[in-house]
Coordinates of C-alpha atoms in Angstrom, one line a residue:
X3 CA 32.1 60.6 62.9
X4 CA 29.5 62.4 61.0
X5 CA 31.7 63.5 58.5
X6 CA 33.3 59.9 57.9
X7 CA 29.4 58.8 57.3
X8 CA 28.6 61.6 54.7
X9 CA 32.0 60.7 52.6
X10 CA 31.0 56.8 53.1
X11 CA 27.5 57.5 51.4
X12 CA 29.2 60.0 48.7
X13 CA 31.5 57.1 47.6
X14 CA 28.7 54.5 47.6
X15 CA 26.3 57.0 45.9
X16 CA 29.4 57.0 42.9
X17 CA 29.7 53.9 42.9
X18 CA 26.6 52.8 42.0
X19 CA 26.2 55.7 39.7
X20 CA 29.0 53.9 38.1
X21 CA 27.4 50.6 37.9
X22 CA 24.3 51.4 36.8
X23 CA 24.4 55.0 34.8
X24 CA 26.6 53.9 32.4
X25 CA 24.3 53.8 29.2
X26 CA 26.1 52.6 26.0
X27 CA 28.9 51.0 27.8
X28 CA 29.3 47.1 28.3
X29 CA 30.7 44.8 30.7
X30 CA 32.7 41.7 30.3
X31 CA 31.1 39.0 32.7
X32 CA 33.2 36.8 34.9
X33 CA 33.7 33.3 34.6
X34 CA 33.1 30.9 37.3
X35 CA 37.1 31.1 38.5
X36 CA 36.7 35.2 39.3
X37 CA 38.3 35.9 35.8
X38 CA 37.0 37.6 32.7
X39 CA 35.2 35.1 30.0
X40 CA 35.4 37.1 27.3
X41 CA 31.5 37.7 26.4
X42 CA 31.1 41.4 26.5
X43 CA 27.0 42.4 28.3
X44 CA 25.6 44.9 25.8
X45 CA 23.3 47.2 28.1
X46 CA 20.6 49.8 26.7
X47 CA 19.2 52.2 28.9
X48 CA 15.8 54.4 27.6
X49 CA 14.3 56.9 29.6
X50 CA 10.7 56.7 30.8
X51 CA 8.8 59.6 32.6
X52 CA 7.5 57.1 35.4
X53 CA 6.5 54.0 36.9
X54 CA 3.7 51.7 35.4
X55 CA -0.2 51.4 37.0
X56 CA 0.5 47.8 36.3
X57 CA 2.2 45.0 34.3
X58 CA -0.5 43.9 33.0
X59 CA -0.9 45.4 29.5
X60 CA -4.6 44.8 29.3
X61 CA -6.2 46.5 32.2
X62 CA -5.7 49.9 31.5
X63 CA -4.1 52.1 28.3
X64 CA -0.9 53.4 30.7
X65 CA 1.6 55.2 28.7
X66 CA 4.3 54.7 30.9
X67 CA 3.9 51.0 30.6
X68 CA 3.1 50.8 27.1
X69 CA 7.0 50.5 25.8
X70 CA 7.5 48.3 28.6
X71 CA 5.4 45.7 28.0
X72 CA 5.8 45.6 24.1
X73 CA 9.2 43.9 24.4
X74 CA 7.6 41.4 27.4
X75 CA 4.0 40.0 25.8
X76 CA 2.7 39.9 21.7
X77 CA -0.1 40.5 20.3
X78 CA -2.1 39.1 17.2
X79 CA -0.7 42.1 15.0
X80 CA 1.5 45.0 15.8
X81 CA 1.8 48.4 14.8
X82 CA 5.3 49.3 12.9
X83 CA 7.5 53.2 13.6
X84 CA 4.5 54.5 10.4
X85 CA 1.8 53.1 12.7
X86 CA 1.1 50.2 10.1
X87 CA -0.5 46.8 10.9
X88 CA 2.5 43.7 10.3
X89 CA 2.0 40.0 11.6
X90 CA 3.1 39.8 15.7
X91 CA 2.1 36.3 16.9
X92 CA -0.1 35.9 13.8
X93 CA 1.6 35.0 10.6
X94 CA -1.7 36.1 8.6
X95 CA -5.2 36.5 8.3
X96 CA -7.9 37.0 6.0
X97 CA -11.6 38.7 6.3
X98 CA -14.2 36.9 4.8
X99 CA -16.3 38.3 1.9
X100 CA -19.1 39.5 4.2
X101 CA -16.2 41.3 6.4
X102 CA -18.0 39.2 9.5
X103 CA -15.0 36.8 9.6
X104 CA -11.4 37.6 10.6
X105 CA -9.2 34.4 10.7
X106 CA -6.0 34.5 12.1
X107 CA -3.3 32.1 11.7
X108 CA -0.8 32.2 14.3
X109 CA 3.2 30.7 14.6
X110 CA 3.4 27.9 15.8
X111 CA 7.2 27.9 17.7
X112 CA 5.9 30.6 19.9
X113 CA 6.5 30.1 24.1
X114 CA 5.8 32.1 27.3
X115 CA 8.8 32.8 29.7
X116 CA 8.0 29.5 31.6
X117 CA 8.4 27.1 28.6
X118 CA 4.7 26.4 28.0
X119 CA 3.7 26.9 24.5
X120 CA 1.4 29.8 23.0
X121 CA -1.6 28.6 21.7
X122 CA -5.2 29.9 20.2
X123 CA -6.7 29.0 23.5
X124 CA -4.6 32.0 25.1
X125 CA -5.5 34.2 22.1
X126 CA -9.3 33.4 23.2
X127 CA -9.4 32.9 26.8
X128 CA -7.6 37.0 26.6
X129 CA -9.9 38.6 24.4
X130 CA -12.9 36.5 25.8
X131 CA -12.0 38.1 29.0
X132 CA -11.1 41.5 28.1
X133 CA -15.1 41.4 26.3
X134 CA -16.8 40.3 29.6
X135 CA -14.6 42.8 32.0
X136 CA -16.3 46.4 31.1
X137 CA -13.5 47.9 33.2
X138 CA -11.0 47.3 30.8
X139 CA -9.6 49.0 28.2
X140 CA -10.5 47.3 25.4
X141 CA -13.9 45.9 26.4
X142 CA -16.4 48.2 24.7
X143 CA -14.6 47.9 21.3
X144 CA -15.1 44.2 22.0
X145 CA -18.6 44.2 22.0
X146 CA -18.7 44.3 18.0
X147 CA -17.0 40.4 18.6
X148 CA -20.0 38.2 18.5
X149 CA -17.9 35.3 19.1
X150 CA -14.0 33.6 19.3
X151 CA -13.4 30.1 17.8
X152 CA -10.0 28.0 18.2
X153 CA -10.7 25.3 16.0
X154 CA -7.0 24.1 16.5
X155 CA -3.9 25.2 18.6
X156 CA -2.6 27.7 15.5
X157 CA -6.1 29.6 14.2
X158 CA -8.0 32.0 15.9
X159 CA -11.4 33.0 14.2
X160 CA -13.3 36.2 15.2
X161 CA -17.1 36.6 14.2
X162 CA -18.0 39.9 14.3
X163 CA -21.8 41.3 14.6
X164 CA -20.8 44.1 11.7
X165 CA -18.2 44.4 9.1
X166 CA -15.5 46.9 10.6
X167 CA -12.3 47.9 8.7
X168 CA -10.3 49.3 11.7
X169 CA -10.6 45.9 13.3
X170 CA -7.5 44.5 12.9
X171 CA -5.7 47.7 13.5
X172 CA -7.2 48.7 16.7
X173 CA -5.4 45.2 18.0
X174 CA -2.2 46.2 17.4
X175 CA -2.8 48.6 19.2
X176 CA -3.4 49.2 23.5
X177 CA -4.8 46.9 25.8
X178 CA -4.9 44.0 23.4
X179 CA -1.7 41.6 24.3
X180 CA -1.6 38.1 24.4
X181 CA -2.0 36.7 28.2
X182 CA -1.1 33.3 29.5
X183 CA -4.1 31.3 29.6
X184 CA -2.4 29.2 32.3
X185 CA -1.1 31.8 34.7
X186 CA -4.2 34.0 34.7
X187 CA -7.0 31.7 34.6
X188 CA -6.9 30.9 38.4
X189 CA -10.5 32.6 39.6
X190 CA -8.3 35.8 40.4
X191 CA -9.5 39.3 38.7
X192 CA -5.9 40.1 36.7
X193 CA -5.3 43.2 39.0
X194 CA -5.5 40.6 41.7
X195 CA -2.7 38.5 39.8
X196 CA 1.0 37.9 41.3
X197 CA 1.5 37.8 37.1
X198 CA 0.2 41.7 36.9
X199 CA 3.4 42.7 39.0
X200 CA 6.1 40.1 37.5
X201 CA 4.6 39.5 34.2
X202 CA 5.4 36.3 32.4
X203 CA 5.0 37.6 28.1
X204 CA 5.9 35.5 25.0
X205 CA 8.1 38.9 24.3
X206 CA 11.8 39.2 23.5
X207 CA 12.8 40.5 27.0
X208 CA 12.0 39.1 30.3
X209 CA 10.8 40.9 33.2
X210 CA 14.0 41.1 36.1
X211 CA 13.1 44.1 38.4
X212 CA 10.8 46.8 39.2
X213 CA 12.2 49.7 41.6
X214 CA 9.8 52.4 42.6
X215 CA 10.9 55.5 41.3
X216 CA 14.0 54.3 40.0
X217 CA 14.1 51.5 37.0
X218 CA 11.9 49.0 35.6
X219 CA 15.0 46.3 34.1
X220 CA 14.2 43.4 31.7
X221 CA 17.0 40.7 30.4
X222 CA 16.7 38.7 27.2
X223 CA 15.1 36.2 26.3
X224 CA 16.9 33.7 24.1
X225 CA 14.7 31.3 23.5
X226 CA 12.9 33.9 21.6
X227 CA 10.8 33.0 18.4
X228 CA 12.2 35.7 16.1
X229 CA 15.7 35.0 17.6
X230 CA 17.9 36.0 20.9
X231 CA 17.7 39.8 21.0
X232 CA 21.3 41.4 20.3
X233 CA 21.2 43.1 23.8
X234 CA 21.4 41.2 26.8
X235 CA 19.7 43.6 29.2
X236 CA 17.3 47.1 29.0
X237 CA 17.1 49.6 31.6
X238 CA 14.1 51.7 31.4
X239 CA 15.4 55.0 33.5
X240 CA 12.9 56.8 35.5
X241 CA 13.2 60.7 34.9
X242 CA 10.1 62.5 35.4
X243 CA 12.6 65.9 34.4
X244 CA 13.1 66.9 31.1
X245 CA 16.0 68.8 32.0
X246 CA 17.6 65.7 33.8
X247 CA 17.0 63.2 31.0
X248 CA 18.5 65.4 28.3
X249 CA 21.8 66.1 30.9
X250 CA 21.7 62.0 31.4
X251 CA 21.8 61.3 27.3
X252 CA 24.6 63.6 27.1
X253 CA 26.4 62.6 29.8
X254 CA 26.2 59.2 28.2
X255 CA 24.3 58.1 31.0
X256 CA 21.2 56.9 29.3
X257 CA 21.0 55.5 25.2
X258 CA 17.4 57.1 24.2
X259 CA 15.4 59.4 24.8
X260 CA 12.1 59.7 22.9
X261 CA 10.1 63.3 22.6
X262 CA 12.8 65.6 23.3
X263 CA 12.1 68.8 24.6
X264 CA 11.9 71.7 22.0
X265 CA 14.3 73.9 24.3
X266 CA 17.1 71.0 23.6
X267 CA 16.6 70.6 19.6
X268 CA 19.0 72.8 18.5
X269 CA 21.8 72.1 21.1
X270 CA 21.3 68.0 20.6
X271 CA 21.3 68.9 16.7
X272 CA 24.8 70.2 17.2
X273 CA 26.1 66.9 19.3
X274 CA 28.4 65.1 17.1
X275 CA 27.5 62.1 19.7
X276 CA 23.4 61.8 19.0
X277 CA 21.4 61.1 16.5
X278 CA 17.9 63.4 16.1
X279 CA 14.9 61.7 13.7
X280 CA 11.9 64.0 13.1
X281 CA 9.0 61.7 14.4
X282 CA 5.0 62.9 13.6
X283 CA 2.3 61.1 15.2
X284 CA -1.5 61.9 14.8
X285 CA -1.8 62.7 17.9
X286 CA -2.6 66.0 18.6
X287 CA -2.7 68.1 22.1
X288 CA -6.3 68.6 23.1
X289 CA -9.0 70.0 25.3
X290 CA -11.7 67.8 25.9
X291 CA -14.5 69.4 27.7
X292 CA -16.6 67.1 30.4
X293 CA -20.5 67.4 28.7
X294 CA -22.0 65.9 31.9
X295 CA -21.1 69.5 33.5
X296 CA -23.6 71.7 33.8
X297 CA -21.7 75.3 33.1
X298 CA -19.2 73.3 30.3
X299 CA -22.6 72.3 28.4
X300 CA -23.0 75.2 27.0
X301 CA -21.8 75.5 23.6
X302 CA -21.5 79.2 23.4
X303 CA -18.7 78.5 26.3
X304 CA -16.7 75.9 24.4
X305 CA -17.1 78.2 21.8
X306 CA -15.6 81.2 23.4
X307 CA -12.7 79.1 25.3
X308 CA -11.9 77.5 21.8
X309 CA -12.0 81.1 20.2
X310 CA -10.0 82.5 23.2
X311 CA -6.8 80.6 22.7
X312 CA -4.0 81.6 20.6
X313 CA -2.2 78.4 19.1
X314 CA 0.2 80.1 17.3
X315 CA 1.5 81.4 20.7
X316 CA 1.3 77.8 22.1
X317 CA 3.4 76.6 19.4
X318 CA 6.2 79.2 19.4
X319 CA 6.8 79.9 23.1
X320 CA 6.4 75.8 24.1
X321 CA 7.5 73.9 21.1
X322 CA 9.7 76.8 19.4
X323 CA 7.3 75.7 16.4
X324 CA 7.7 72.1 16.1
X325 CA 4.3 71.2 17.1
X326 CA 2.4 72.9 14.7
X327 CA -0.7 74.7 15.2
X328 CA -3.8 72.4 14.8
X329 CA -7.6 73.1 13.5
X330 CA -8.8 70.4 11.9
X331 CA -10.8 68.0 14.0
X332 CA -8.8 64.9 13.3
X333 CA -5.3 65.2 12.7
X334 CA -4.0 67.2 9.3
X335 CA -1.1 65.0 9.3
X336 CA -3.8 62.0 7.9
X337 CA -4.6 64.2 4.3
X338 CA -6.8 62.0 2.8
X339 CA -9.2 62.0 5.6
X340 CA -8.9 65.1 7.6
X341 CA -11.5 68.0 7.5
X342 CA -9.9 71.4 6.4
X343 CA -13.0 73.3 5.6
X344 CA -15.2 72.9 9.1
X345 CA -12.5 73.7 11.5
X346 CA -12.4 74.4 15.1
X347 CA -12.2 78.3 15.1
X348 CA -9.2 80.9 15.1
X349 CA -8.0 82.9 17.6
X350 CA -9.5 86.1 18.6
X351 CA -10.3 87.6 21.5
X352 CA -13.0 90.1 21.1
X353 CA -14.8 87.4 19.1
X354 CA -14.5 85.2 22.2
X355 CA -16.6 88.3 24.3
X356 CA -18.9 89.0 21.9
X357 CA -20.1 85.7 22.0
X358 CA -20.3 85.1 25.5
X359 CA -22.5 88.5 25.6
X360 CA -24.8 87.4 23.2
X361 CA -25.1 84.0 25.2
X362 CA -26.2 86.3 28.2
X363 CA -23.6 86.2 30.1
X364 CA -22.4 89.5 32.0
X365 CA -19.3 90.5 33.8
X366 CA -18.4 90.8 37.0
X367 CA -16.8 93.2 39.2
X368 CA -13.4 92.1 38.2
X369 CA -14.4 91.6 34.3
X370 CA -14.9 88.1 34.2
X371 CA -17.8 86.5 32.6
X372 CA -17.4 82.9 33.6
X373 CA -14.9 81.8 36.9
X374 CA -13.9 78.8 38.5
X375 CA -13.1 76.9 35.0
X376 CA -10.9 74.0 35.7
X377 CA -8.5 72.3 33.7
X378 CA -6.4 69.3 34.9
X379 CA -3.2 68.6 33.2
X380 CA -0.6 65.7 33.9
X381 CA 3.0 67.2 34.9
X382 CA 5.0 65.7 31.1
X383 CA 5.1 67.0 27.5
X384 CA 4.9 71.1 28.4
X385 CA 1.1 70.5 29.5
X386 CA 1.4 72.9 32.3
X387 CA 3.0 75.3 30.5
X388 CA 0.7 75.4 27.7
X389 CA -2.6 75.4 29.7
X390 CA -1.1 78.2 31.4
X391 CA -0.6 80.3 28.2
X392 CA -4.3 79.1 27.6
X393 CA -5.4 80.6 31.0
X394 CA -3.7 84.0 30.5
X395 CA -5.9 84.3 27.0
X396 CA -9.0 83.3 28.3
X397 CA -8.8 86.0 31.0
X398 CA -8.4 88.1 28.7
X399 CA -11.7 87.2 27.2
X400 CA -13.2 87.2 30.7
X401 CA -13.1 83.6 31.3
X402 CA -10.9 82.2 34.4
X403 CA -9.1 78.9 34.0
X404 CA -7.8 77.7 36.8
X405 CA -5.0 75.0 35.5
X406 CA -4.8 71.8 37.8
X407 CA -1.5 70.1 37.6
X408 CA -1.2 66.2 38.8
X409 CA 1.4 63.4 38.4
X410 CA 0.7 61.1 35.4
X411 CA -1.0 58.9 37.1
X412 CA -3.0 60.8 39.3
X413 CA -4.2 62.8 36.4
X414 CA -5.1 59.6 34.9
X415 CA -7.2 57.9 38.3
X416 CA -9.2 61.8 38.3
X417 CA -9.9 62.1 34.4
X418 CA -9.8 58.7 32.7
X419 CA -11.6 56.3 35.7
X420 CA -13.0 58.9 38.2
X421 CA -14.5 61.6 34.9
X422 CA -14.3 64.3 38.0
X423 CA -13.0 67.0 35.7
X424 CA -14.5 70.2 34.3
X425 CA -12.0 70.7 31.3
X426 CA -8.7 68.1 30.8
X427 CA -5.6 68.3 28.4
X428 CA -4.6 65.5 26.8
X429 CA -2.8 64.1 23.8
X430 CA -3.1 60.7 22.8
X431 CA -2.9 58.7 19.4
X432 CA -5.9 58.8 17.1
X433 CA -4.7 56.3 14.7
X434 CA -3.8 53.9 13.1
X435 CA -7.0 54.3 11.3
X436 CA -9.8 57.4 11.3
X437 CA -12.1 55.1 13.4
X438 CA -10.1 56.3 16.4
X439 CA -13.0 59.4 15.9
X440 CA -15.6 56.8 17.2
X441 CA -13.3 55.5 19.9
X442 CA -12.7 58.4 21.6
X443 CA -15.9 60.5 20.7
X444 CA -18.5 58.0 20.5
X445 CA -21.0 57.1 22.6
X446 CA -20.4 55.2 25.4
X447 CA -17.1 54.1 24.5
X448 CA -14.4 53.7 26.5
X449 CA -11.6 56.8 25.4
X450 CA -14.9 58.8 25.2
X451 CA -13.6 60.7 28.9
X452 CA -16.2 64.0 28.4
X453 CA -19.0 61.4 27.6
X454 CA -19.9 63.3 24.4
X455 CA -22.5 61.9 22.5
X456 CA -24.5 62.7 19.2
X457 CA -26.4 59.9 17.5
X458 CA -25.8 61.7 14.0
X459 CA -21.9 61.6 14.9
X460 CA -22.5 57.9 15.8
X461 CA -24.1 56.8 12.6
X462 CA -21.7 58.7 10.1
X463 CA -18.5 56.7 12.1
X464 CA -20.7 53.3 11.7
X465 CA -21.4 53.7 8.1
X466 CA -17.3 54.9 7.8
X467 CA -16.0 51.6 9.4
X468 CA -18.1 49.0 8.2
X469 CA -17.1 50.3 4.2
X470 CA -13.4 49.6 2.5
X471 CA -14.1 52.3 -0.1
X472 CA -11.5 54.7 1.0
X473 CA -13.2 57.4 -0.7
X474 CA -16.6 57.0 0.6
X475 CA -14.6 56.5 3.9
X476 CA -13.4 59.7 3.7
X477 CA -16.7 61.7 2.8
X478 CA -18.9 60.2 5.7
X479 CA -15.7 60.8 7.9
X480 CA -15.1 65.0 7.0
X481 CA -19.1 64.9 7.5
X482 CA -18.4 63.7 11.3
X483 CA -15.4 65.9 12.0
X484 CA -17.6 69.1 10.9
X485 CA -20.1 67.9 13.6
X486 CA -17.4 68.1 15.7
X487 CA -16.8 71.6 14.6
X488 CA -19.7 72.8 15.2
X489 CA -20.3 70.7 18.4
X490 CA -17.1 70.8 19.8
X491 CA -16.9 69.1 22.5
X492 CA -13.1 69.0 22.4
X493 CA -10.7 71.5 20.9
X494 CA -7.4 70.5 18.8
X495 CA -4.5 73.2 20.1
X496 CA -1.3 71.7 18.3
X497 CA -0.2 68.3 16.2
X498 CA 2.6 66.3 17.9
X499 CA 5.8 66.0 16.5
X500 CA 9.2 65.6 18.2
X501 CA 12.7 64.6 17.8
X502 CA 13.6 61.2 19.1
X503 CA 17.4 61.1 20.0
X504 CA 19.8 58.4 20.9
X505 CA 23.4 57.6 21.2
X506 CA 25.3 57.4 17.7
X507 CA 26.3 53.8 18.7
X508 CA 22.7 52.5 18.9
X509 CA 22.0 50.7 15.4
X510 CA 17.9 49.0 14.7
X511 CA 16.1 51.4 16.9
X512 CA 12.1 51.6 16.9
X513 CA 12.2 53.9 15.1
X514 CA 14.3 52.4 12.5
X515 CA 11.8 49.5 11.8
X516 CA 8.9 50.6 9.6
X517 CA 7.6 46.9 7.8
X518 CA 10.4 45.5 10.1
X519 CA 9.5 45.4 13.5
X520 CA 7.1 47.0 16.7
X521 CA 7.0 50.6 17.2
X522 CA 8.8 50.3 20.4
X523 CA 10.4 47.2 20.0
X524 CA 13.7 46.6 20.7
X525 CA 14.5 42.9 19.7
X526 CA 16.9 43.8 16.9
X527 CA 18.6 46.9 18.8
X528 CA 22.5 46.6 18.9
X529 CA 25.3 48.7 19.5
X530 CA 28.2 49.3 17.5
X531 CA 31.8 50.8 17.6

């Protein structure tokens, strides 16, 4: 009996693995009389490391959601595969001579999932909402919005309280999609919203299904302003494991798979069945140290941890030297605005001691000058891995790092809402304009996890943002990042860049779309024979 039940679950087990593991491959649908109609169901499946916080795009910047919910909701503007601003739900805009004024002028043949038409009001009642919630993602760089105007269903007019270049950018970018006015404004907070867990977008795909641990699957939506998508379905595949996911895209069970592991280059290179694009982001790997701590406040001890850690090592034995070693304090990838003079320093370790001595510190008994250091570092990307080549320098400069490891999403509750952390890696974008400096190192704003803050910094990133001289931009900007520098309250260990692979037969990928469409939009992917 018991081994009649262990074959029975085997052959279930393959038989779903058959119906749902098959990425690339299509279906033909039945008709109504049990036979074949002829129309062929083109299925993608992408791989994702884990489940969403939320469906609602706005609360909270969750990575894992993020592709998600770009093919379900729109935004004003959107950011392309380069990380440039094109038109989303807005067709244009213009900034008034005074750069107080931002009006946007939207489509007008735009629709949620339920039929109901998008309109200004929605545009408003969102980022009205997002502005008076401080718990959301977006609210402090709302605060520079003075007021929102809708004089008509298809214009949207921002007043802002000071001219700021990066404006536009910033929303195309996290926490800043269009919401239903109609679904959300019930008196519920949106994490309270049956809409936050089956979201209802203006977006190419529709939500279907959400299954814990498993698959998040969306369907088309053909009513869809820019036009039906080509693929009827997505499956966004749930593999936390590197290892796994790469074994699934070669297996042909799943279509994409962004970031691939540097072990797997060279042997996915060589697959006459996947296609590899180099893909760079400015968004380097980083400590950032928590300035509210009373042992990390000490400069000579960010000093010595940054001096103490080798990132040529980092890059070879992790990345096999795609991810370059990075110094400069905002990416080097951006030339005409990065810093390569006032750098965060190089490694070496008897530098790293002497300072610490001359701070007054002394060893102990075992040769340490500092212990109990913490670092926590979410379980993707090779985080662990590096923070542990990071803790096996710093002990040799005396310094103990204890390396924290934590599920995505755990890491996130314990760094970026709870702040309980000593030291924390992360990567993160810092585009798609330099004012991402201010964002995430600024005082009191939101990415800003360590709580750094220097009013000279401050200024400098005020005065960048609120000129269009790109020049002058770029001097007040090097003049914050060697503040930074010599600050440093975080530390730059390598840029980001990895190959993005996908099935040969996968045509109009993100990637693909640079002045076309989203960064990970998938509207206009298709397959082909």
């Amino acid at each position: 009996m018991k081994r009649k039940l262990i074959l029975a679950i085997a052959m279930l087990t393959l038989i779903a693995f058959i119906s749902v593991g098959c990425g690339g491959k299509t279906n033909e649908t039945s008709g109504g009389d049990g036979g074949g109609n002829g129309k062929v169901e083109k299925t993608l499946i992408v791989r994702t490391f884990g489940d969403p916080m939320s469906f609602n795009p706005d609360v909270t910047a969750d990575d894992y959601a993020y592709t998600i919910v770009q093919n379900i909701f729109n935004r004003l503007v959107k950011l392309d595969a380069s990380k440039q601003v094109i038109p989303d739900l807005a067709t244009d805009w213009e900034v008034s001579d005074d750069g107080l004024t931002i009006t946007f002028h939207l489509r007008d043949d735009a629709r949620w999932h339920d039929g109901e038409k998008v309109t200004s009001e929605d545009v408003k009642y969102t980022f009205d909402t997002i502005k008076d919630t401080p718990s959301y993602f977006l609210s402090s760089r709302l605060q520079i919005v003075d007021s929102i105007e809708a004089p008509d269903d298809y214009t949207v007019v921002f007043k802002l309280t000071q001219p700021d270049v990066s404006f536009i950018a910033d929303i195309g970018w996290y926490a800043c999609f269009i919401l239903p006015e109609h679904i959300f404004n019930n008196g519920q907070a949106w994490e309270d919203n049956p809409a936050s867990k089956e979201p209802i977008g203006s977006g190419p795909f529709k939500f279907v299904e959400h299954k814990q641990g498993e698959y998040i699957t969306l369907e088309a939506n053909p009513d869809y302003h820019e036009g039906a998508p080509k693929l009827d379905k997505i499956i966004f595949s749930i593999i936390p494991d590197d290892a796994t996911a790469v074994q699934a895209l070669i297996n042909g069970e799943i279509d994409v798979l962004d970031s691939v592991p540097a072990a797997n280059v060279d042997e996915l290179l060589a697959n006459d069945n996947i296609r590899m694009v180099l893909n760079e982001y400015p968004s380097p790997m980083r400590i950032i140290f928590n300035m509210d701590d009373e042992v990390i406040k000490d400069v000579n001890l960010r000093r010595a941890i940054a001096t103490a850690i080798n990132r040529e090592e980092i890059s070879e034995k992790v990345f096999k030297g795609i991810q370059k070693p990075e110094y400069n304090m905002y990416p080097s990838l951006i030339e005409w605005v990065t810093n390569s003079e006032d750098t965060a320093p190089k490694f070496n370790i008897e530098e790293a001691r002497r300072i610490l001595e001359e701070a007054g510190y002394t060893q102990d008994s075992e040769g340490y000058y500092v212990r109990g250091i913490t670092i926590d570092v979410f379980e993707d990307g090779n985080y662990p891995d590096a923070a542990k080549l990071m803790a096996a320098t710093l002990a040799e400069a005396g310094i103990e790092l204890i390396v924290q490891v934590h599920e995505f999403n755990a890491w996130s509750e314990k760094v970026a809402n709870q702040r309980d952390f000593m030291l924390e890696l992360q990567g993160g974008f810092m585009g798609p304009d330099p004012a991402a400096l201010y964002k995430r190192l600024g005082t009191g704003q939101g990415s800003n996890y360590g709580n750094y803050s220097n009013a000279k910094f401050d200024e400098l990133c005020l005065k960048a943002v609120a000129t269009g001289d790109q020049e002058e931009r770029a001097k007040l900007y090097k003049e914050a990042q060697a503040i930074l520098a010599e600050e440093l309250p975080y530390i730059p260990i390598v840029a980001y860049c990895a190959y993005d692979a996908n099935n040969v037969k996968v045509i109009n990928l993100p990637i693909d779309g640079t002045g076309k469409w989203g960064w990970s939009e998938y509207t206009f992917t298709d397959f082909v024979e």
